[in-house]
Amino acid sequence: MIDGLTIDTILELVHFVLKKQFVVYNYALYQQIHGGASGLPLTMFLTFINVFYGQHRDLVKSLKEKNEFFGRYREQAIITWHGSEGQFRTLLKKSIGIEHTRNLVTISIGSKVHFHDLEISYKNNGGILESKVYYDSAIDTLPNVSDKPMENQSKQLYAVLYRAVRCSSDVETFHHELCHIQLSFLTSGFTSEFIHSNIERFYQEFGIQEKFFSLFLNDDDEYNNLRQRIIQDVEQQMKLKQQREEQKKYTLFVPCPRFIHQESRDIFKQGFQDLWKKYFGNESQTKHVQIKWIERTTTPLAKSDFLINKRPPLRLLTLSKSEVNKKRYHPMDRL
């Protein structure tokens, strides 16, 4: 059981959605009987499941035995191979020769590959992998330049520096990327003083000593220390994100009515809190729920704004009938 839903129920819901897909084309309604709309969360989720089970044990085991590298993120995988192309295709065909994965694999072979925002290649053909930021030559004529105005220029520069450290495997590659970053921001109209001061601030945040003349790092050791701190920061951010998502499950977002006087608003909020505590505060599924008030602005909000994150926590939607009958409470027109 997952969040109150049995596996059979989940499978039935997925089956229902897949069998009830329709599309309008040239003013005619068609039912889609194969595949699904690309980009939908359910479609992507099912695709990732399919790719995961296509990552067969025999393939991974063979790669590990040969001391090769295997990595996967969502629908893309990267593999190193020191044998012949024929041997690799034979191994791959043997490993994924199952009906549900046979048509899902597109192979791209080369000494240099593009993997999301990374470009990975062999360093001087010495058997050592190196990585750097990937740029599409047809789109990224200058790196990190946006056609839209930057609302927070310092934040934008911080973000591209952060990405540069994550993607650059050594100090030489990072220095090359740093030159690209400075060039792109100078071309976009930023002053050299602005660029220099923000790069210094970025260094200092991650424990790098102040650079008075050159923004280049001293050596690989200094860069590796910087990169290790960035990696630790990434891991910490991921943990915080998971904590926020978990906390969000226990949060009920409530739009606050508009009152002329602050005192009336405080009375309303306190009354709502008292009623919630009285009727839901001692129940196992609701006692940990926190109420977050959504203050109204002077500008009228669209209906879509009110619907964002307004669904009650799942535990409130999965109460048994006996528990639902206990949740009878008086309306708030007494306030």
Short mmCIF file of C-alpha atoms in Angstrom, two decimals:
data_model
loop_
_atom_site.label_atom_id
_atom_site.label_comp_id
_atom_site.label_asym_id
_atom_site.label_seq_id
_atom_site.Cartn_x
_atom_site.Cartn_y
_atom_site.Cartn_z
CA MET A 1 0.00 0.00 0.00
CA ILE A 2 1.32 3.46 -0.96
CA ASP A 3 -0.21 6.51 0.78
CA GLY A 4 -3.45 4.65 1.37
CA LEU A 5 -3.71 3.19 -2.15
CA THR A 6 -3.23 -0.49 -2.86
CA ILE A 7 -1.05 -1.65 -5.76
CA ASP A 8 -4.13 -3.05 -7.52
CA THR A 9 -5.90 0.31 -7.22
CA ILE A 10 -2.88 2.15 -8.66
CA LEU A 11 -2.70 -0.27 -11.61
CA GLU A 12 -6.43 0.09 -12.26
CA LEU A 13 -6.14 3.90 -12.25
CA VAL A 14 -3.18 3.80 -14.66
CA HIS A 15 -5.05 1.38 -16.92
CA PHE A 16 -8.11 3.66 -16.86
CA VAL A 17 -6.08 6.72 -17.90
CA LEU A 18 -4.25 4.88 -20.69
CA LYS A 19 -7.50 3.50 -22.11
CA LYS A 20 -9.27 6.89 -21.99
CA GLN A 21 -6.88 9.03 -24.03
CA PHE A 22 -8.40 11.19 -26.76
CA VAL A 23 -7.06 13.77 -29.18
CA VAL A 24 -8.73 16.36 -31.42
CA TYR A 25 -7.35 16.65 -34.96
CA ASN A 26 -8.96 18.58 -37.84
CA TYR A 27 -12.15 19.01 -35.82
CA ALA A 28 -12.47 15.25 -35.28
CA LEU A 29 -12.12 13.30 -32.03
CA TYR A 30 -9.78 10.30 -32.03
CA GLN A 31 -9.03 7.75 -29.33
CA GLN A 32 -5.35 7.01 -28.79
CA ILE A 33 -4.84 3.28 -28.39
CA HIS A 34 -1.03 3.11 -28.45
CA GLY A 35 1.47 5.19 -26.49
CA GLY A 36 0.65 8.39 -24.68
CA ALA A 37 1.05 12.14 -24.89
CA SER A 38 4.70 13.10 -24.46
CA GLY A 39 5.62 15.30 -21.52
CA LEU A 40 2.75 14.26 -19.27
CA PRO A 41 3.88 13.25 -15.75
CA LEU A 42 2.23 9.83 -16.00
CA THR A 43 3.72 9.14 -19.43
CA MET A 44 7.20 10.16 -18.28
CA PHE A 45 6.89 8.08 -15.12
CA LEU A 46 5.89 4.95 -17.05
CA THR A 47 8.74 5.58 -19.49
CA PHE A 48 11.27 5.74 -16.66
CA ILE A 49 9.91 2.49 -15.22
CA ASN A 50 10.35 0.87 -18.63
CA VAL A 51 13.90 2.18 -18.94
CA PHE A 52 14.72 1.02 -15.41
CA TYR A 53 13.65 -2.55 -16.11
CA GLY A 54 15.54 -2.36 -19.40
CA GLN A 55 18.70 -1.84 -17.34
CA HIS A 56 19.19 -5.56 -17.03
CA ARG A 57 21.38 -7.25 -14.50
CA ASP A 58 23.39 -9.10 -17.13
CA LEU A 59 24.41 -5.88 -18.85
CA VAL A 60 25.39 -4.08 -15.65
CA LYS A 61 27.17 -7.18 -14.36
CA SER A 62 29.19 -7.56 -17.56
CA LEU A 63 30.19 -3.89 -17.51
CA LYS A 64 31.30 -4.10 -13.89
CA GLU A 65 33.35 -7.23 -14.56
CA LYS A 66 35.16 -5.40 -17.36
CA ASN A 67 35.73 -2.34 -15.12
CA GLU A 68 33.59 -0.16 -17.40
CA PHE A 69 31.50 2.84 -16.37
CA PHE A 70 27.71 2.81 -16.42
CA GLY A 71 25.54 5.78 -15.49
CA ARG A 72 21.91 6.60 -16.11
CA TYR A 73 19.68 9.61 -15.56
CA ARG A 74 16.02 9.18 -16.49
CA GLU A 75 15.88 8.05 -20.13
CA GLN A 76 19.56 8.50 -20.99
CA ALA A 77 22.49 6.25 -20.13
CA ILE A 78 26.23 6.56 -20.67
CA ILE A 79 28.56 3.56 -20.96
CA THR A 80 32.29 3.23 -21.52
CA TRP A 81 33.54 0.33 -23.62
CA HIS A 82 37.10 -0.68 -24.46
CA GLY A 83 36.24 -3.61 -26.71
CA SER A 84 35.17 -3.60 -30.34
CA GLU A 85 31.88 -2.13 -31.54
CA GLY A 86 30.74 -5.58 -32.64
CA GLN A 87 31.34 -7.03 -29.17
CA PHE A 88 29.39 -4.18 -27.59
CA ARG A 89 26.41 -4.57 -29.91
CA THR A 90 26.37 -8.31 -29.27
CA LEU A 91 26.36 -7.75 -25.51
CA LEU A 92 23.67 -5.07 -25.78
CA LYS A 93 21.46 -7.18 -28.03
CA LYS A 94 21.75 -10.13 -25.68
CA SER A 95 20.99 -8.00 -22.61
CA ILE A 96 17.98 -6.05 -23.90
CA GLY A 97 16.45 -8.61 -26.22
CA ILE A 98 13.08 -8.39 -24.49
CA GLU A 99 9.92 -7.19 -26.21
CA HIS A 100 9.12 -4.25 -23.93
CA THR A 101 12.57 -2.65 -24.31
CA ARG A 102 13.65 -3.64 -27.80
CA ASN A 103 12.41 -0.48 -29.52
CA LEU A 104 13.38 1.95 -26.77
CA VAL A 105 17.14 2.05 -27.29
CA THR A 106 18.92 4.51 -29.60
CA ILE A 107 22.70 4.02 -29.65
CA SER A 108 25.20 6.82 -30.19
CA ILE A 109 28.87 5.77 -30.24
CA GLY A 110 31.86 8.12 -30.14
CA SER A 111 34.87 9.29 -28.17
CA LYS A 112 32.89 12.39 -27.16
CA VAL A 113 29.28 12.33 -25.97
CA HIS A 114 26.66 14.84 -24.86
CA PHE A 115 24.87 13.81 -21.68
CA HIS A 116 22.30 16.46 -20.63
CA ASP A 117 24.34 19.61 -19.83
CA LEU A 118 27.64 17.70 -19.86
CA GLU A 119 30.13 16.98 -22.61
CA ILE A 120 32.14 13.88 -21.67
CA SER A 121 35.23 12.67 -23.50
CA TYR A 122 38.54 10.89 -23.05
CA LYS A 123 41.42 13.06 -21.89
CA ASN A 124 44.26 12.86 -24.42
CA ASN A 125 43.13 9.32 -25.26
CA GLY A 126 44.68 8.18 -21.99
CA GLY A 127 41.69 6.27 -20.70
CA ILE A 128 40.69 9.04 -18.27
CA LEU A 129 37.27 10.66 -18.63
CA GLU A 130 36.92 14.43 -18.48
CA SER A 131 33.81 16.57 -18.49
CA LYS A 132 32.85 20.17 -19.23
CA VAL A 133 29.76 22.28 -19.86
CA TYR A 134 27.99 21.31 -23.08
CA TYR A 135 27.05 24.03 -25.57
CA ASP A 136 24.90 23.54 -28.64
CA SER A 137 26.72 25.33 -31.45
CA ALA A 138 23.43 26.03 -33.23
CA ILE A 139 21.94 27.79 -30.18
CA ASP A 140 24.68 28.86 -27.77
CA THR A 141 26.65 31.27 -29.95
CA LEU A 142 27.81 32.86 -26.69
CA PRO A 143 27.65 30.91 -23.44
CA ASN A 144 25.21 31.77 -20.68
CA VAL A 145 23.61 34.70 -22.54
CA SER A 146 19.85 35.07 -22.15
CA ASP A 147 17.66 36.97 -24.62
CA LYS A 148 15.40 37.97 -21.73
CA PRO A 149 16.32 40.67 -19.20
CA MET A 150 17.93 39.25 -16.07
CA GLU A 151 15.97 40.25 -12.97
CA ASN A 152 18.84 39.36 -10.65
CA GLN A 153 22.16 39.65 -12.42
CA SER A 154 24.23 38.53 -9.43
CA LYS A 155 22.10 35.42 -9.04
CA GLN A 156 22.49 34.63 -12.74
CA LEU A 157 26.28 34.89 -12.56
CA TYR A 158 26.31 32.78 -9.39
CA ALA A 159 24.27 30.08 -11.15
CA VAL A 160 26.59 29.78 -14.15
CA LEU A 161 29.67 29.67 -11.90
CA TYR A 162 28.00 26.98 -9.81
CA ARG A 163 27.28 24.94 -12.94
CA ALA A 164 30.81 25.48 -14.26
CA VAL A 165 32.35 23.93 -11.13
CA ARG A 166 29.92 21.01 -11.16
CA CYS A 167 30.60 20.21 -14.82
CA SER A 168 34.34 20.94 -15.14
CA SER A 169 36.42 17.92 -14.18
CA ASP A 170 39.73 19.78 -13.67
CA VAL A 171 41.08 23.27 -13.07
CA GLU A 172 42.17 23.79 -16.68
CA THR A 173 38.66 23.08 -17.97
CA PHE A 174 37.19 25.35 -15.31
CA HIS A 175 39.52 28.21 -16.27
CA HIS A 176 38.43 27.84 -19.90
CA GLU A 177 34.78 27.96 -18.84
CA LEU A 178 35.50 30.96 -16.60
CA CYS A 179 36.83 32.87 -19.61
CA HIS A 180 33.65 32.03 -21.53
CA ILE A 181 31.51 33.26 -18.65
CA GLN A 182 33.37 36.56 -18.37
CA LEU A 183 33.17 37.09 -22.13
CA SER A 184 29.45 36.40 -22.26
CA PHE A 185 28.65 38.81 -19.43
CA LEU A 186 30.90 41.52 -20.87
CA THR A 187 29.17 41.11 -24.22
CA SER A 188 25.81 41.43 -22.46
CA GLY A 189 26.81 44.86 -21.11
CA PHE A 190 28.00 44.06 -17.60
CA THR A 191 31.04 45.87 -16.25
CA SER A 192 34.28 44.09 -15.45
CA GLU A 193 34.01 45.38 -11.87
CA PHE A 194 30.61 43.71 -11.47
CA ILE A 195 31.89 40.41 -12.88
CA HIS A 196 35.10 40.45 -10.81
CA SER A 197 33.37 41.28 -7.51
CA ASN A 198 30.71 38.59 -7.96
CA ILE A 199 33.25 35.92 -8.85
CA GLU A 200 35.23 36.92 -5.74
CA ARG A 201 32.08 36.66 -3.65
CA PHE A 202 31.39 33.20 -5.11
CA TYR A 203 34.92 32.05 -4.23
CA GLN A 204 34.70 33.39 -0.68
CA GLU A 205 31.36 31.67 -0.05
CA PHE A 206 33.05 28.33 -0.66
CA GLY A 207 36.26 29.04 1.25
CA ILE A 208 38.58 30.24 -1.52
CA GLN A 209 40.99 33.02 -0.54
CA GLU A 210 40.57 36.44 -2.13
CA LYS A 211 42.10 36.88 -5.59
CA PHE A 212 43.56 40.36 -5.98
CA PHE A 213 44.86 40.26 -9.55
CA SER A 214 43.82 37.05 -11.33
CA LEU A 215 40.54 35.16 -10.93
CA PHE A 216 42.26 31.89 -11.86
CA LEU A 217 42.78 29.33 -9.12
CA ASN A 218 46.27 28.35 -8.07
CA ASP A 219 46.28 24.63 -8.81
CA ASP A 220 44.27 21.40 -8.97
CA ASP A 221 44.23 21.05 -5.19
CA GLU A 222 42.53 24.42 -4.71
CA TYR A 223 40.03 23.62 -7.44
CA ASN A 224 39.32 20.14 -6.06
CA ASN A 225 38.59 21.67 -2.65
CA LEU A 226 36.19 24.12 -4.28
CA ARG A 227 34.51 21.35 -6.25
CA GLN A 228 34.14 19.13 -3.20
CA ARG A 229 32.40 21.95 -1.32
CA ILE A 230 30.08 22.52 -4.26
CA ILE A 231 29.21 18.81 -4.35
CA GLN A 232 28.50 18.85 -0.61
CA ASP A 233 26.32 21.92 -1.11
CA VAL A 234 24.38 20.14 -3.88
CA GLU A 235 23.76 17.17 -1.60
CA GLN A 236 22.61 19.49 1.19
CA GLN A 237 20.24 21.30 -1.18
CA MET A 238 18.75 17.97 -2.25
CA LYS A 239 18.14 17.01 1.37
CA LEU A 240 16.49 20.37 2.07
CA LYS A 241 14.30 19.98 -1.00
CA GLN A 242 13.17 16.55 0.16
CA GLN A 243 12.42 17.96 3.61
CA ARG A 244 10.36 20.78 2.08
CA GLU A 245 8.44 18.32 -0.08
CA GLU A 246 7.78 16.14 2.95
CA GLN A 247 6.68 19.14 5.00
CA LYS A 248 4.41 20.23 2.16
CA LYS A 249 2.44 17.00 2.57
CA TYR A 250 1.49 18.17 6.05
CA THR A 251 0.61 21.73 5.01
CA LEU A 252 -2.88 23.00 4.25
CA PHE A 253 -2.89 26.23 2.21
CA VAL A 254 -5.88 28.45 3.02
CA PRO A 255 -6.65 31.81 1.31
CA CYS A 256 -7.22 34.47 3.95
CA PRO A 257 -10.31 36.67 3.51
CA ARG A 258 -9.68 40.39 3.24
CA PHE A 259 -10.44 42.46 6.33
CA ILE A 260 -10.24 46.20 6.81
CA HIS A 261 -8.77 45.93 10.28
CA GLN A 262 -5.85 43.73 11.28
CA GLU A 263 -7.65 42.84 14.52
CA SER A 264 -10.55 41.28 12.60
CA ARG A 265 -8.12 39.24 10.53
CA ASP A 266 -6.34 37.98 13.64
CA ILE A 267 -9.67 36.98 15.22
CA PHE A 268 -10.63 35.06 12.06
CA LYS A 269 -7.32 33.20 11.92
CA GLN A 270 -7.43 32.32 15.59
CA GLY A 271 -11.02 31.10 15.29
CA PHE A 272 -10.09 28.89 12.35
CA GLN A 273 -7.12 27.49 14.25
CA ASP A 274 -9.30 26.74 17.28
CA LEU A 275 -11.89 24.90 15.18
CA TRP A 276 -9.20 22.93 13.39
CA LYS A 277 -7.58 21.93 16.67
CA LYS A 278 -10.93 20.98 18.17
CA TYR A 279 -12.14 18.72 15.35
CA PHE A 280 -8.89 17.53 13.72
CA GLY A 281 -6.08 18.22 16.18
CA ASN A 282 -6.15 14.85 17.96
CA GLU A 283 -6.52 12.59 14.93
CA SER A 284 -3.47 10.58 13.86
CA GLN A 285 -3.82 11.56 10.20
CA THR A 286 -4.38 15.27 10.73
CA LYS A 287 -2.74 16.30 14.00
CA HIS A 288 0.57 17.08 12.25
CA VAL A 289 -1.02 19.22 9.53
CA GLN A 290 0.05 22.87 9.60
CA ILE A 291 -2.05 25.71 8.23
CA LYS A 292 -0.40 28.25 5.98
CA TRP A 293 -2.33 31.39 5.17
CA ILE A 294 -2.28 32.81 1.65
CA GLU A 295 -2.61 36.56 1.95
CA ARG A 296 -4.58 38.34 -0.74
CA THR A 297 -2.88 41.09 -2.69
CA THR A 298 -4.29 44.40 -3.85
CA THR A 299 -4.22 43.02 -7.41
CA PRO A 300 -7.09 40.56 -8.02
CA LEU A 301 -5.84 37.00 -8.38
CA ALA A 302 -6.83 34.73 -11.24
CA LYS A 303 -8.72 31.52 -10.51
CA SER A 304 -5.61 29.51 -11.36
CA ASP A 305 -3.70 31.34 -8.61
CA PHE A 306 -6.21 30.19 -6.03
CA LEU A 307 -6.02 26.58 -7.22
CA ILE A 308 -2.23 26.24 -6.95
CA ASN A 309 -1.27 23.94 -4.06
CA LYS A 310 -4.76 24.20 -2.57
CA ARG A 311 -5.52 20.48 -2.58
CA PRO A 312 -5.77 19.14 0.99
CA PRO A 313 -3.04 16.72 2.08
CA LEU A 314 -3.59 13.19 0.82
CA ARG A 315 -4.25 11.88 4.33
CA LEU A 316 -7.37 14.09 4.45
CA LEU A 317 -8.62 12.55 1.21
CA THR A 318 -8.15 8.93 2.26
CA LEU A 319 -10.07 8.76 5.52
CA SER A 320 -12.31 5.76 6.07
CA LYS A 321 -16.08 6.24 6.13
CA SER A 322 -16.16 5.87 9.92
CA GLU A 323 -13.51 8.56 10.30
CA VAL A 324 -15.29 10.83 7.83
CA ASN A 325 -18.47 10.62 9.92
CA LYS A 326 -16.49 11.84 12.92
CA LYS A 327 -15.37 14.93 11.04
CA ARG A 328 -18.67 16.76 11.37
CA TYR A 329 -18.18 20.30 12.59
CA HIS A 330 -20.12 23.53 12.68
CA PRO A 331 -19.69 26.09 9.88
CA MET A 332 -17.54 29.12 10.58
CA ASP A 333 -20.33 31.65 10.21
CA ARG A 334 -20.14 32.09 13.97
CA LEU A 335 -16.91 34.07 13.61
#
